[in-house]
Short mmCIF file of C-alpha atoms and ligand atoms in Angstrom, two decimals:
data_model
loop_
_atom_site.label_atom_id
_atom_site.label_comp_id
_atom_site.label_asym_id
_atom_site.label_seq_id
_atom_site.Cartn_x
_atom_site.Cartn_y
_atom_site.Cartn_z
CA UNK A 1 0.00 0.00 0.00
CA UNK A 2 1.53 3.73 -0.80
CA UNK A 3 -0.33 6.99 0.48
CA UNK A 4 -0.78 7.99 -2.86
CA UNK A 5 -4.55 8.00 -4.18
CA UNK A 6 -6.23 8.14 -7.85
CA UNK A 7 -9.17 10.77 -7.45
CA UNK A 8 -12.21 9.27 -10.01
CA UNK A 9 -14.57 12.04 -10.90
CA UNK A 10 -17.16 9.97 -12.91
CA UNK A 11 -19.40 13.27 -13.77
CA UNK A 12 -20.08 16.93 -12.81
CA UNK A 13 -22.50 15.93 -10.33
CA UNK A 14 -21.09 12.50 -8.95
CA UNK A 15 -18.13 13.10 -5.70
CA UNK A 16 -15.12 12.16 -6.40
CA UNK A 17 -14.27 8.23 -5.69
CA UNK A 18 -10.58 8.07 -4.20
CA UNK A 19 -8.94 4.56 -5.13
CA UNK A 20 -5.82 3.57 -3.25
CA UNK A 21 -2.65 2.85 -5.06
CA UNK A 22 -0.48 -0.22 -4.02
CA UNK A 23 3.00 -0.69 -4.74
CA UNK A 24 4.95 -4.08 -5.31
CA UNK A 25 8.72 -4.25 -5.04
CA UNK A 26 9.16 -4.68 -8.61
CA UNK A 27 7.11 -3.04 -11.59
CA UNK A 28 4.13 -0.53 -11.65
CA UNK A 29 2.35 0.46 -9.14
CA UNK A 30 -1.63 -0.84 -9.50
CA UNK A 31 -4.72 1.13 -8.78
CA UNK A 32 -6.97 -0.79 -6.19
CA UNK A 33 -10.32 -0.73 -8.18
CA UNK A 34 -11.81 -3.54 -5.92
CA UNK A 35 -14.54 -0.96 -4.60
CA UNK A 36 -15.25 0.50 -8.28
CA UNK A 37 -18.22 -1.42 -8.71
CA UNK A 38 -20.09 -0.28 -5.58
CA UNK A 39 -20.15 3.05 -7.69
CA UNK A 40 -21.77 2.15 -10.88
CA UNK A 41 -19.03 1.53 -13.07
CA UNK A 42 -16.46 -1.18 -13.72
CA UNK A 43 -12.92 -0.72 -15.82
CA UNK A 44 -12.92 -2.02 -19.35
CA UNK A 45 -10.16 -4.28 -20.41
CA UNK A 46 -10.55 -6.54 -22.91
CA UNK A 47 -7.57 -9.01 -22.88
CA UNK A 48 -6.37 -7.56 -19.06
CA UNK A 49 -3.76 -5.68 -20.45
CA UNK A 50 -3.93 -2.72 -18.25
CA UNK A 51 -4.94 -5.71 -15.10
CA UNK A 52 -3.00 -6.74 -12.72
CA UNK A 53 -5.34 -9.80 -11.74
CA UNK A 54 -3.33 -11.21 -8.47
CA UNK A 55 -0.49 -10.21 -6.16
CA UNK A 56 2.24 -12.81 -6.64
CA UNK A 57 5.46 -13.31 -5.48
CA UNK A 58 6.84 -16.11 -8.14
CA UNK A 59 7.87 -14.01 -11.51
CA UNK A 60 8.83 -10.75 -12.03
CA UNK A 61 8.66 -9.15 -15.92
CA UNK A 62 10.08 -6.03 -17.06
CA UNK A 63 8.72 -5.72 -21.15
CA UNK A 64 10.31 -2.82 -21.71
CA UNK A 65 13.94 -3.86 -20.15
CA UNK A 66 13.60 -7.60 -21.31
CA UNK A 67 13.83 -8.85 -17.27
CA UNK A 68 12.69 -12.13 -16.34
CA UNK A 69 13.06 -12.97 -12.45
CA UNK A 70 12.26 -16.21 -11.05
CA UNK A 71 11.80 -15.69 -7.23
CA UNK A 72 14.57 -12.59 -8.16
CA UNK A 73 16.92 -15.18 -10.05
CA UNK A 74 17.50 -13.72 -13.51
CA UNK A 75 16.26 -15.92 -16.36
CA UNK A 76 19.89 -16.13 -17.85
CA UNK A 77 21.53 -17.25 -14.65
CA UNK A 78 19.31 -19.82 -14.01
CA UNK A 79 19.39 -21.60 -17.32
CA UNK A 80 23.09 -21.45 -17.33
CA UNK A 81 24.18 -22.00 -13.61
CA UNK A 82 20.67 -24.31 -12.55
CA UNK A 83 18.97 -26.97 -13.76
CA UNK A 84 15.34 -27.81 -13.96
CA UNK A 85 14.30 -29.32 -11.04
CA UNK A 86 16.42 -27.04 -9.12
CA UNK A 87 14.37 -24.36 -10.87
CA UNK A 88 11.16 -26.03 -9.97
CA UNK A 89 12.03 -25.89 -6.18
CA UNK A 90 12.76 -22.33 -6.43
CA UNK A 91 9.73 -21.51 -7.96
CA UNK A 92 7.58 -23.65 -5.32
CA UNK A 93 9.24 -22.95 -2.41
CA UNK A 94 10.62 -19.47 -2.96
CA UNK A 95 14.32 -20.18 -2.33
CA UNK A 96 17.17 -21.95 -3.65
CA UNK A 97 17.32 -25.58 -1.62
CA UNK A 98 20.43 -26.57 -0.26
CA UNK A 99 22.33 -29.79 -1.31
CA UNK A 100 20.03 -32.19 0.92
CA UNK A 101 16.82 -30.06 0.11
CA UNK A 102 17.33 -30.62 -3.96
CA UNK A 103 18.35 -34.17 -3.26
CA UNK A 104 14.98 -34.85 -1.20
CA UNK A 105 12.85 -33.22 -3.89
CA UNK A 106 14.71 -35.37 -7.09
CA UNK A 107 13.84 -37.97 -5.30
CA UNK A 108 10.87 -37.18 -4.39
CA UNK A 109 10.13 -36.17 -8.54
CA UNK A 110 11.49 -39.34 -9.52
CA UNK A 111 9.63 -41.70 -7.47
CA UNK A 112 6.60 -40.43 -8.59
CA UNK A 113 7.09 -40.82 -12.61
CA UNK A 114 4.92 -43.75 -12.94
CA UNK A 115 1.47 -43.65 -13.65
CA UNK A 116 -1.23 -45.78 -12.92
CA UNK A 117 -1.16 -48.78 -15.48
CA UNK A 118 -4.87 -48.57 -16.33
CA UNK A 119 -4.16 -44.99 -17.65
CA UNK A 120 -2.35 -46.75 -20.52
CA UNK A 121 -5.91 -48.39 -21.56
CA UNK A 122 -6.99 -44.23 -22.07
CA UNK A 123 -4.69 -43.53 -24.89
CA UNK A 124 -6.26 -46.78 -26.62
CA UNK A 125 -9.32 -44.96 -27.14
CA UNK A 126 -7.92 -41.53 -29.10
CA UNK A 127 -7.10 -42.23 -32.89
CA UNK A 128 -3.18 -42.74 -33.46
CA UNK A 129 -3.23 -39.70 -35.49
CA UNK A 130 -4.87 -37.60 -32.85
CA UNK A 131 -2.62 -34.39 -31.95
CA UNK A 132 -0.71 -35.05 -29.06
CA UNK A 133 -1.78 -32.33 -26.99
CA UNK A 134 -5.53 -33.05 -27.41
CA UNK A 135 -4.32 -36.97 -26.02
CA UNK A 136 -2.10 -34.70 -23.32
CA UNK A 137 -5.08 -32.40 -22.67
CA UNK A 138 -7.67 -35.21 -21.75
CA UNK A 139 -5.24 -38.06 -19.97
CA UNK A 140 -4.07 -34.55 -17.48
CA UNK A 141 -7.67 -33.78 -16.91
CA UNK A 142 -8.36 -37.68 -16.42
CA UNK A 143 -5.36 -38.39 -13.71
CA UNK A 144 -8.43 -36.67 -11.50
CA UNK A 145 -9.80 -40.49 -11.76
CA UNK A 146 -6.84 -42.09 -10.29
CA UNK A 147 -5.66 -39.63 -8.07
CA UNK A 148 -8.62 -39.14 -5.31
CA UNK A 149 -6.19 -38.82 -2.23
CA UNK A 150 -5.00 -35.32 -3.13
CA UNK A 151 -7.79 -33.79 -4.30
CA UNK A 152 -8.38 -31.59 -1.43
CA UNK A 153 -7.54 -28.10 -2.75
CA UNK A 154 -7.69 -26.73 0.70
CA UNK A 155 -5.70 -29.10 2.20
CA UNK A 156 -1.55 -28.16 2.07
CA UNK A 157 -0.62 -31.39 2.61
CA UNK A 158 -2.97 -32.63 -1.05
CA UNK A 159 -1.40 -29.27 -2.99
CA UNK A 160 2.03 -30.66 -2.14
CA UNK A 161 1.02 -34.61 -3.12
CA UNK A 162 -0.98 -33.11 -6.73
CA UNK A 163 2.13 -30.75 -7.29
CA UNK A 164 5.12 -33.88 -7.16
CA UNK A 165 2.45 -36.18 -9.11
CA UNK A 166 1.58 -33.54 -12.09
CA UNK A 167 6.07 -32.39 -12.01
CA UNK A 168 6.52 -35.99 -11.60
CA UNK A 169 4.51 -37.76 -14.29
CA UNK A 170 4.21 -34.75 -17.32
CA UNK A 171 7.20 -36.08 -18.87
CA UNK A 172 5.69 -39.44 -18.79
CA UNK A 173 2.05 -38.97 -19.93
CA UNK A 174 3.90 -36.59 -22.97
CA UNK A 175 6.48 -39.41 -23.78
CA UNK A 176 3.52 -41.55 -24.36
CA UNK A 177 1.50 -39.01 -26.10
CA UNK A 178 4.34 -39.72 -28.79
CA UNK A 179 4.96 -43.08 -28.23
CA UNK A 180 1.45 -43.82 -28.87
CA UNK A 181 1.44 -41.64 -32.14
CA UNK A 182 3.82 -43.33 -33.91
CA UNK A 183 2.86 -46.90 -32.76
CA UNK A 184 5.69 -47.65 -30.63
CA UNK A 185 5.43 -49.07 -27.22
CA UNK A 186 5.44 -47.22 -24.01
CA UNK A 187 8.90 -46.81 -22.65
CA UNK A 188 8.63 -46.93 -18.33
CA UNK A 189 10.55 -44.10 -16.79
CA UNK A 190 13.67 -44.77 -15.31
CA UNK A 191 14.99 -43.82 -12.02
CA UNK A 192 18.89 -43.52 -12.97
CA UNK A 193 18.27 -40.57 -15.08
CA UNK A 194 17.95 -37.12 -14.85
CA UNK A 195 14.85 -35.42 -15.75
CA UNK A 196 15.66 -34.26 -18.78
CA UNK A 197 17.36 -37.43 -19.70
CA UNK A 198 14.84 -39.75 -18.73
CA UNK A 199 11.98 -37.88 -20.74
CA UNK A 200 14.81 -38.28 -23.92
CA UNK A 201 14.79 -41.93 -22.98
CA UNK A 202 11.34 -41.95 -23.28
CA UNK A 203 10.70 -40.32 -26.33
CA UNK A 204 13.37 -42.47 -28.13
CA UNK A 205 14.45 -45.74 -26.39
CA UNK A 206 12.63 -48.79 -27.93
CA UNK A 207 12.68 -52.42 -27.04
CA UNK A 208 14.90 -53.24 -29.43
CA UNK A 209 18.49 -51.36 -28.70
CA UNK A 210 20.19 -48.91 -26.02
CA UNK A 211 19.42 -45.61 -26.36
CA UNK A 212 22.29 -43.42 -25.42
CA UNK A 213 21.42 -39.87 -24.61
CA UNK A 214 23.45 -37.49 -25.86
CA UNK A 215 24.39 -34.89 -23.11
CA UNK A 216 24.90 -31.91 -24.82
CA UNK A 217 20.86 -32.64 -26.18
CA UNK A 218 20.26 -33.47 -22.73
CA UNK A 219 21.27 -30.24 -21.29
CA UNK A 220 19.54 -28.49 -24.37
CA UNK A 221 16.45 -29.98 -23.18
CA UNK A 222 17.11 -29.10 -19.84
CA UNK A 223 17.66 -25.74 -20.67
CA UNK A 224 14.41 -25.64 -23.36
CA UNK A 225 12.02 -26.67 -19.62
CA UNK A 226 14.12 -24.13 -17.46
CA UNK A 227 13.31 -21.30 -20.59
CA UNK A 228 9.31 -22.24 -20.50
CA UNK A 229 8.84 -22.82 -16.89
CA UNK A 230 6.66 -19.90 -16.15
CA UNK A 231 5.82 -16.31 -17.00
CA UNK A 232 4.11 -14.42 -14.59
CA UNK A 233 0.54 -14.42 -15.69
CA UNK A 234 0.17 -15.08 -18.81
CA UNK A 235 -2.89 -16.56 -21.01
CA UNK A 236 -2.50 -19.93 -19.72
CA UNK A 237 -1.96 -19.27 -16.42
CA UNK A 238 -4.58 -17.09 -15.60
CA UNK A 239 -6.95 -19.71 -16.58
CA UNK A 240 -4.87 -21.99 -14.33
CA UNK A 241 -6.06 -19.86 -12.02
CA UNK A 242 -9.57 -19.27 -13.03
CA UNK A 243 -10.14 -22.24 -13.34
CA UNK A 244 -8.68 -23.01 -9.42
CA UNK A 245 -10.72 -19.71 -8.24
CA UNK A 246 -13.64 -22.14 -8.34
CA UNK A 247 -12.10 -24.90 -6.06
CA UNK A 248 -11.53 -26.93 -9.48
CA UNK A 249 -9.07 -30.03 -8.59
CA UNK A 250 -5.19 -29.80 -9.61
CA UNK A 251 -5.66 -31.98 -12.72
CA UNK A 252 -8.17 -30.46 -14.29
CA UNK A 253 -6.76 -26.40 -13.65
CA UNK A 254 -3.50 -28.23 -15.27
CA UNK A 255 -6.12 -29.37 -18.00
CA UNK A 256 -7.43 -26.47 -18.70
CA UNK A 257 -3.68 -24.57 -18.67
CA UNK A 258 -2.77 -27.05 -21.77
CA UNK A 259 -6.05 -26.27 -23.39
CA UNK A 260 -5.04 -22.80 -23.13
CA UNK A 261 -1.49 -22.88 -24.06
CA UNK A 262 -2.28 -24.71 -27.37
CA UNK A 263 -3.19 -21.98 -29.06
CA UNK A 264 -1.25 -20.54 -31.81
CA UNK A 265 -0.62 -17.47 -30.38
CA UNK A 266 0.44 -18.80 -26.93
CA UNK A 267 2.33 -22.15 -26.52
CA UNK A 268 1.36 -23.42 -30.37
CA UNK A 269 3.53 -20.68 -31.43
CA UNK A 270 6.68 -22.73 -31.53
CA UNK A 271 5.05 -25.65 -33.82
CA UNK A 272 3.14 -22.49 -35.95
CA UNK A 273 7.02 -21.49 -36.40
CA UNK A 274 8.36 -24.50 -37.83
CA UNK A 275 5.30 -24.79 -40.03
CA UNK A 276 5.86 -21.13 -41.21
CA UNK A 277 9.70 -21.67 -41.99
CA UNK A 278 8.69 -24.83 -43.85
CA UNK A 279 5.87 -22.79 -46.02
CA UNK A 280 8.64 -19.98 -46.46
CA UNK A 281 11.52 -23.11 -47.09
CA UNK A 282 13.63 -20.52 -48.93
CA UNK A 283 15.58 -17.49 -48.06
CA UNK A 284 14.64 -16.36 -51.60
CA UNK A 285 10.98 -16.68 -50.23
CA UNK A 286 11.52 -13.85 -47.20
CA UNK A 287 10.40 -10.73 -48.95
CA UNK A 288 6.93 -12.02 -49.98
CA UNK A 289 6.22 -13.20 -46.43
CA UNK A 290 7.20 -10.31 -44.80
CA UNK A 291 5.33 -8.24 -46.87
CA UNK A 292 2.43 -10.40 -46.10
CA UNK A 293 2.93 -10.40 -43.04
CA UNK A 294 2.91 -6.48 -42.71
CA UNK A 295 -0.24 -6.68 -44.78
CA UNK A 296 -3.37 -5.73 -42.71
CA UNK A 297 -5.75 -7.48 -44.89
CA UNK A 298 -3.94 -10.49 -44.73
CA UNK A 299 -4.02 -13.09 -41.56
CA UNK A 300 -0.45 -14.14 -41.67
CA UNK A 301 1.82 -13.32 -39.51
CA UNK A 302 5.22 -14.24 -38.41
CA UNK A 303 4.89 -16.72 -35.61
CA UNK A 304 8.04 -16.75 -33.39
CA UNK A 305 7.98 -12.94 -32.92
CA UNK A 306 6.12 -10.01 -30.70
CA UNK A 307 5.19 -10.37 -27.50
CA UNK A 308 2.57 -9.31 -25.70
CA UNK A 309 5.04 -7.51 -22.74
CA UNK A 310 8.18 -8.10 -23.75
CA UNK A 311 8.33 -4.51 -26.24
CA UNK A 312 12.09 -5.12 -26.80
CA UNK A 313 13.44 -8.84 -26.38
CA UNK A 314 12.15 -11.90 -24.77
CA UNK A 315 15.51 -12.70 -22.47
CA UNK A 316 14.89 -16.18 -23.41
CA UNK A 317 14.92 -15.95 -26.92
CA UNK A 318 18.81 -14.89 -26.29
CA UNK A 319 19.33 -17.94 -24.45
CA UNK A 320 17.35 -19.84 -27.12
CA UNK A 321 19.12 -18.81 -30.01
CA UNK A 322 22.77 -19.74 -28.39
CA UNK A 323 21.66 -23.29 -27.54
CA UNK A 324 19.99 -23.82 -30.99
CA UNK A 325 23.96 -22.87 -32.29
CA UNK A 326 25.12 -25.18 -29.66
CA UNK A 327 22.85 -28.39 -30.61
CA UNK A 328 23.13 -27.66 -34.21
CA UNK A 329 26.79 -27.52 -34.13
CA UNK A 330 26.99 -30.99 -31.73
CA UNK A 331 24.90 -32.97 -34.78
CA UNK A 332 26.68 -31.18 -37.21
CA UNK A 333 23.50 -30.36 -39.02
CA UNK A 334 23.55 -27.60 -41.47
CA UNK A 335 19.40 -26.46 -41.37
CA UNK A 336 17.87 -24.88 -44.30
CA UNK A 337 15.49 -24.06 -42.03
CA UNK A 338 17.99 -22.25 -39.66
CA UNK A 339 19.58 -20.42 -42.61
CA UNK A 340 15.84 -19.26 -43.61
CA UNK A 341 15.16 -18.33 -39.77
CA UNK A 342 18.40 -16.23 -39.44
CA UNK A 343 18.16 -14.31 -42.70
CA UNK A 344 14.22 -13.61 -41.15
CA UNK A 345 15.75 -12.68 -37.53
CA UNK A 346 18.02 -10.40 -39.96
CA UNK A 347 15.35 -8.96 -42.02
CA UNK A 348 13.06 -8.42 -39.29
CA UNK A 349 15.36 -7.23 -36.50
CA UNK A 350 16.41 -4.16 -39.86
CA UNK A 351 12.79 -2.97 -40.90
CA UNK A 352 10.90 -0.18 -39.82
CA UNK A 353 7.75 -2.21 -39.69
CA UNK A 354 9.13 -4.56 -37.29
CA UNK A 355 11.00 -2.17 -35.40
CA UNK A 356 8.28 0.49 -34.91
CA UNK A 357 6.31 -2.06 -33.27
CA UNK A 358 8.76 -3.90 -31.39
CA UNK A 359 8.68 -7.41 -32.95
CA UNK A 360 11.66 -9.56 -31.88
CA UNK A 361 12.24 -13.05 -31.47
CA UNK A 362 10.87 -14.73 -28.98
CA UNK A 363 11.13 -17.52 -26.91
CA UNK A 364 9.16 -20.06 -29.88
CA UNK A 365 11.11 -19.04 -32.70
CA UNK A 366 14.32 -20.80 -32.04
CA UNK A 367 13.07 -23.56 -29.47
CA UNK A 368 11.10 -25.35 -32.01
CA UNK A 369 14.46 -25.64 -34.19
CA UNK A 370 16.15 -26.86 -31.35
CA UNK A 371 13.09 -29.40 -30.97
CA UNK A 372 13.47 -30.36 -34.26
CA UNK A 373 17.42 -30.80 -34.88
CA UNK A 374 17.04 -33.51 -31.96
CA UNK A 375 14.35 -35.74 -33.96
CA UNK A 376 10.99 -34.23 -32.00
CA UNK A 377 7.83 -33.92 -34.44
CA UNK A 378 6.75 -30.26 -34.53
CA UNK A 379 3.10 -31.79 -33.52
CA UNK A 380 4.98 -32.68 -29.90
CA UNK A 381 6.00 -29.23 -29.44
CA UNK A 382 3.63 -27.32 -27.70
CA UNK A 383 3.33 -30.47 -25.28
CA UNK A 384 6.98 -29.72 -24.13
CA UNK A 385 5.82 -26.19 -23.56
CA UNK A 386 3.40 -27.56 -21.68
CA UNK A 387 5.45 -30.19 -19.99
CA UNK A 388 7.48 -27.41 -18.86
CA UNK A 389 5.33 -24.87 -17.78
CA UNK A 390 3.78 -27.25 -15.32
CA UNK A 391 5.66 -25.82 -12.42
CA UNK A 392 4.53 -22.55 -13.18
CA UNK A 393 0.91 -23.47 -13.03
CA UNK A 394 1.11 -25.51 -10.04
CA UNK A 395 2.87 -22.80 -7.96
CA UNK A 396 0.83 -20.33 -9.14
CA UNK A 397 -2.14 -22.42 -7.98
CA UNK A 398 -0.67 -22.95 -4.69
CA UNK A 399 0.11 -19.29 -4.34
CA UNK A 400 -3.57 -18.80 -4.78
CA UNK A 401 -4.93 -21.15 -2.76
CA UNK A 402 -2.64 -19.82 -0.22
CA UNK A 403 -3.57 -16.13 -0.99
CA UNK A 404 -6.99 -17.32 -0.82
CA UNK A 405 -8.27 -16.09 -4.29
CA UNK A 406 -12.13 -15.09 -4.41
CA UNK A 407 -13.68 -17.16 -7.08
CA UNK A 408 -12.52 -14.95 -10.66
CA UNK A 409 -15.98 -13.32 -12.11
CA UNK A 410 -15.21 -10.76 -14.91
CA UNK A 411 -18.06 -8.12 -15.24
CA UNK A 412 -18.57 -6.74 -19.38
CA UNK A 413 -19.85 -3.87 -20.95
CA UNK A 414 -23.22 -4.74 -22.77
CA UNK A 415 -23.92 -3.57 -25.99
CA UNK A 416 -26.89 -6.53 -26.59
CA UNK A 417 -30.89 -5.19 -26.78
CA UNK A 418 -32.30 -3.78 -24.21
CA UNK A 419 -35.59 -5.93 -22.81
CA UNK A 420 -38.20 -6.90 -25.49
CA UNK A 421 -41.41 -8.40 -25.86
CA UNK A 422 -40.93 -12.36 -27.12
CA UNK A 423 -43.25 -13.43 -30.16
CA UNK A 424 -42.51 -16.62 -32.35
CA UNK A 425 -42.42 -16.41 -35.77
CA UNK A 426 -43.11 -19.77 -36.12
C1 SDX B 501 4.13 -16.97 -25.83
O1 SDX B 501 2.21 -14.01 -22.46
C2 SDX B 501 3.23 -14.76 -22.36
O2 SDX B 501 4.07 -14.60 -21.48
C3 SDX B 501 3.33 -15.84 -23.42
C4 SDX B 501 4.63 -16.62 -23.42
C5 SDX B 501 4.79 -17.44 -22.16
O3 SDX B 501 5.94 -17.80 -21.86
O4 SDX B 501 3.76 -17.79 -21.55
O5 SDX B 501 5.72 -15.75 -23.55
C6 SDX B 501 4.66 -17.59 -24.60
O6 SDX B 501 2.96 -17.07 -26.06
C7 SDX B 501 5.06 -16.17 -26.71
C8 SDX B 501 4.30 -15.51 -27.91
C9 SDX B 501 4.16 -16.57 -28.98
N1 SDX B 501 3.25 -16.12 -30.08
C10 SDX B 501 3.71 -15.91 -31.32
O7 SDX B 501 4.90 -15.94 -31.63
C11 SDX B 501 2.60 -15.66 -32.33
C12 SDX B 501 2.97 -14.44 -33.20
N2 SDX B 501 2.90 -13.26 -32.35
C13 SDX B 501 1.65 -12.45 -32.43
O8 SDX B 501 0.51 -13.26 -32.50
C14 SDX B 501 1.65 -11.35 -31.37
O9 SDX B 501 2.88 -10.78 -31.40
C15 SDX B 501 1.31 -11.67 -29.94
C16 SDX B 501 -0.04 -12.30 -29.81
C17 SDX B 501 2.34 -12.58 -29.32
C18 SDX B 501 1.33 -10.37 -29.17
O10 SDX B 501 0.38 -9.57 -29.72
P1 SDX B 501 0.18 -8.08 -29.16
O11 SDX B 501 1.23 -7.64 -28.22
O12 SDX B 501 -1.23 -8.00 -28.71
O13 SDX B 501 0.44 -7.23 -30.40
P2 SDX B 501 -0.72 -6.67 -31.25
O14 SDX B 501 -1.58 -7.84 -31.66
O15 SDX B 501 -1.35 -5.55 -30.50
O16 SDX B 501 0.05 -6.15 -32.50
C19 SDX B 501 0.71 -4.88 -32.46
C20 SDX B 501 1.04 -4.62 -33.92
C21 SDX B 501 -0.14 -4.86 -34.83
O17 SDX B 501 0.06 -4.03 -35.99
P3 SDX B 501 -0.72 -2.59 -36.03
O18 SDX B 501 -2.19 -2.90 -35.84
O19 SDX B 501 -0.13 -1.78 -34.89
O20 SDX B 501 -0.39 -2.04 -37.39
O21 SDX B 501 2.06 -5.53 -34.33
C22 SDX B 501 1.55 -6.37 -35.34
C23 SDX B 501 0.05 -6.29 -35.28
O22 SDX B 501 -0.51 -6.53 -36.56
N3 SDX B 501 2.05 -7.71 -35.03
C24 SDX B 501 2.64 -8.51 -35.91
C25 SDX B 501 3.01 -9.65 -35.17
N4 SDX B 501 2.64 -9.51 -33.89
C26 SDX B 501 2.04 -8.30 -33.81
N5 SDX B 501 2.86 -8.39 -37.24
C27 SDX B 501 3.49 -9.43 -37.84
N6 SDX B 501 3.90 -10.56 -37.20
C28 SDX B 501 3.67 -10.70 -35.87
N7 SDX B 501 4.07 -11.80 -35.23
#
């Protein structure tokens, strides 16, 4: 709270409603619009861009400066100095953990990897050539029916149990996601390896022969879950947390986060990149999609950049862009579709168009060429985004069960008909 006030005059012959102004330690200050409605009028935000919907303590986002905090920890520090499940702790528990701490919670991850064999029957009923996140959308929401003991969303004890099981068996249920689309058998999850690794090992061990993971692809991954593991409130976590304002259970607020993130303009944006730098497939190509892509009339536009905060450059993207060198350069692959995404990074990063309106890279455009250099089908993309962004859900959930969130109920302007007398026409 500050003593500074915002004075509302809503008309010449209203008094003035004073709104208090609270400050955080980080970012702008918010006015407290809580009592608004008593008055006769609400705010009008369509997409919440002006909204700060929560008070939360997790992430910290500076758009203009290109900051990303986690619990204070700058983005590029952790994904070069941390790993993920490090990360994880310090986004659910506020702090780094000391050597005993992080050793109690890996093992605490990877004893819980498993799932419940009858949840193998579930994939058995979606089509092989379903899209993995629809199979990843409805086994999440579906863990609900094997998982009764820790469904008590006011209980601290069932938020701790739901947040190991959903960080503990993501990787699993979205190994099997693409297991199951290319016919292959489920491969269990192993206990040796690290959580990176083992989801590697589970994506591309079969029966028949050792799989050797590559460390340099496992650290990429690594890196690719530390990059995506949250972002302050964005589109799918606010419906994480919609969707837990009503007392909804872990599984299906996780559920409904995946639902959300698949969209093309969210999580889908790294798959929507690949399939744009395909449909480009030449640099000679560039000019006619940028032009279309500065074209109002025209729908397409390039997926991988803007942002809806960051207005300069999406911290992760830089991180991105030096591990998608690094993994390229380990398999030795020389990718068209890098050469066409650099030349674009060029092109746009040089015109006014772009520049005006503050389009950069972000963190999609070089993580799904990362994704695909080590063998992943674009169509398993956005369910490593969502893999990864797990955490951030979950502890944003717990924050606001422990904030004790009022159930979320958006108000609207109307512009509909006023009330009219019903007749049928038939
Ligand atoms: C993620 O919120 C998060 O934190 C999300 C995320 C996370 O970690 O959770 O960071 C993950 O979702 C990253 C974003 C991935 N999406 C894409 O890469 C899809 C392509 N990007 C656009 O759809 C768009 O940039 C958004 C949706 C990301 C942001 O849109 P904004 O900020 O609302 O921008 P806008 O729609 O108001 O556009 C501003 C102008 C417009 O032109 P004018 O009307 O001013 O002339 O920029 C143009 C837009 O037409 N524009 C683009 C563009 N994005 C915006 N033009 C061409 N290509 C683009 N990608």
């Amino acid at each position: 709270m500050t003593d500074k006030k915002v004075t509302l005059t809503l008309d010449s012959n209203e008094s003035a409603v004073d709104l208090n102004v609270l400050k955080g330690t980080l970012g702008q200050d918010v006015v407290d619009v809580r009592g608004l409605g008593s008055h006769g009028v609400f705010t009008f935000d369509p997409g919440f861009t002006s909204t700060a919907s929560c008070e939360s303590k997790i992430t910290y986002i500076d758009g203009e400066e290109g900051i990303l905090l986690h619990r204070g920890f700058p983005i590029a520090e952790l994904a070069t100095k941390s790993d993920y499940l490090e990360v994880c702790y310090i986004l659910l528990n506020g702090e780094v953990p000391t050597a005993e701490q992080y050793q109690q919670f890996k093992t605490q991850v990877t004893r819980h990897t498993m799932i419940h064999e009858q949840i193998t029957r579930l994939f058995h009923g979606f089509r092989r050539d379903s899209h993995p996140m629809a199979v990843m959308c409805g086994v999440t929401g579906a863990l609900a029916a094997f998982y009764h003991d820790s469904m008590d969303v006011n209980n601290p004890r069932h938020r701790e149990i739901a947040a190991f099981r959903l960080l503990s068996k993501m990787p699993t249920v979205a190994a099997m996601c693409y297991k199951y689309s290319i016919g292959q058998p489920f491969v269990y999850p192993r206990n040796d390896l690290s959580y990176a690794g083992n989801f590697l090992h589970m994506m591309f061990a079969t029966p028949c022969e050792e799989y050797k993971i590559n460390p340099v692809l496992e650290r990429a991954m690594d890196r690719i879950l530390i990059l995506h593991a949250d972002h302050e409130q964005n589109a799918s976590t606010s419906t994480v947390r919609t969707a837990g304002s009503s007392g909804a259970n872990p599984f299906a607020c996780i559920a409904a986060g995946i639902a959300s993130l698949w969209g093309p303009a969210h999580g889908g944006a790294n798959e929507a990149t690949l399939h744009m730098l395909e449909e480009i497939s030449s640099v000679e190509h560039i000019p006619e999609f940028v032009r279309r892509a500065k074209d109002k009339n025209d729908s397409f536009r390039l997926m991988g950049f803007g942002h809806r905060v960051y207005k300069n450059y999406d911290p992760r993207a830089t991180v991105m862009r030096e591990t998608c060198h690094e993994v390229l350069e380990e398999l030795g692959m020389k990718d068209d579709l890098l050469e066409v995404a650099m030349q674009l990074e060029h092109i746009a990063l040089n015109d006014p168009y772009f520049i005006e309106r503050k389009l950069y890279p972000n963190v999609d455009f070089y993580s799904g060429l990362i994704l695909k250099a080590m063998g992943i089908p674009t169509s398993m993309f956005t369910v490593i985004f969502a893999m990864a962004r797990t955490v951030g859900w979950i502890s944003h959930w717990i924050e606001m069960h422990e904030e004790g969130m009022k159930i979320a109920r958006p108000r609207q302007l109307y512009t509909g008909y006023t009330e009219r007398k019903f007749e049928s026409k038939r």
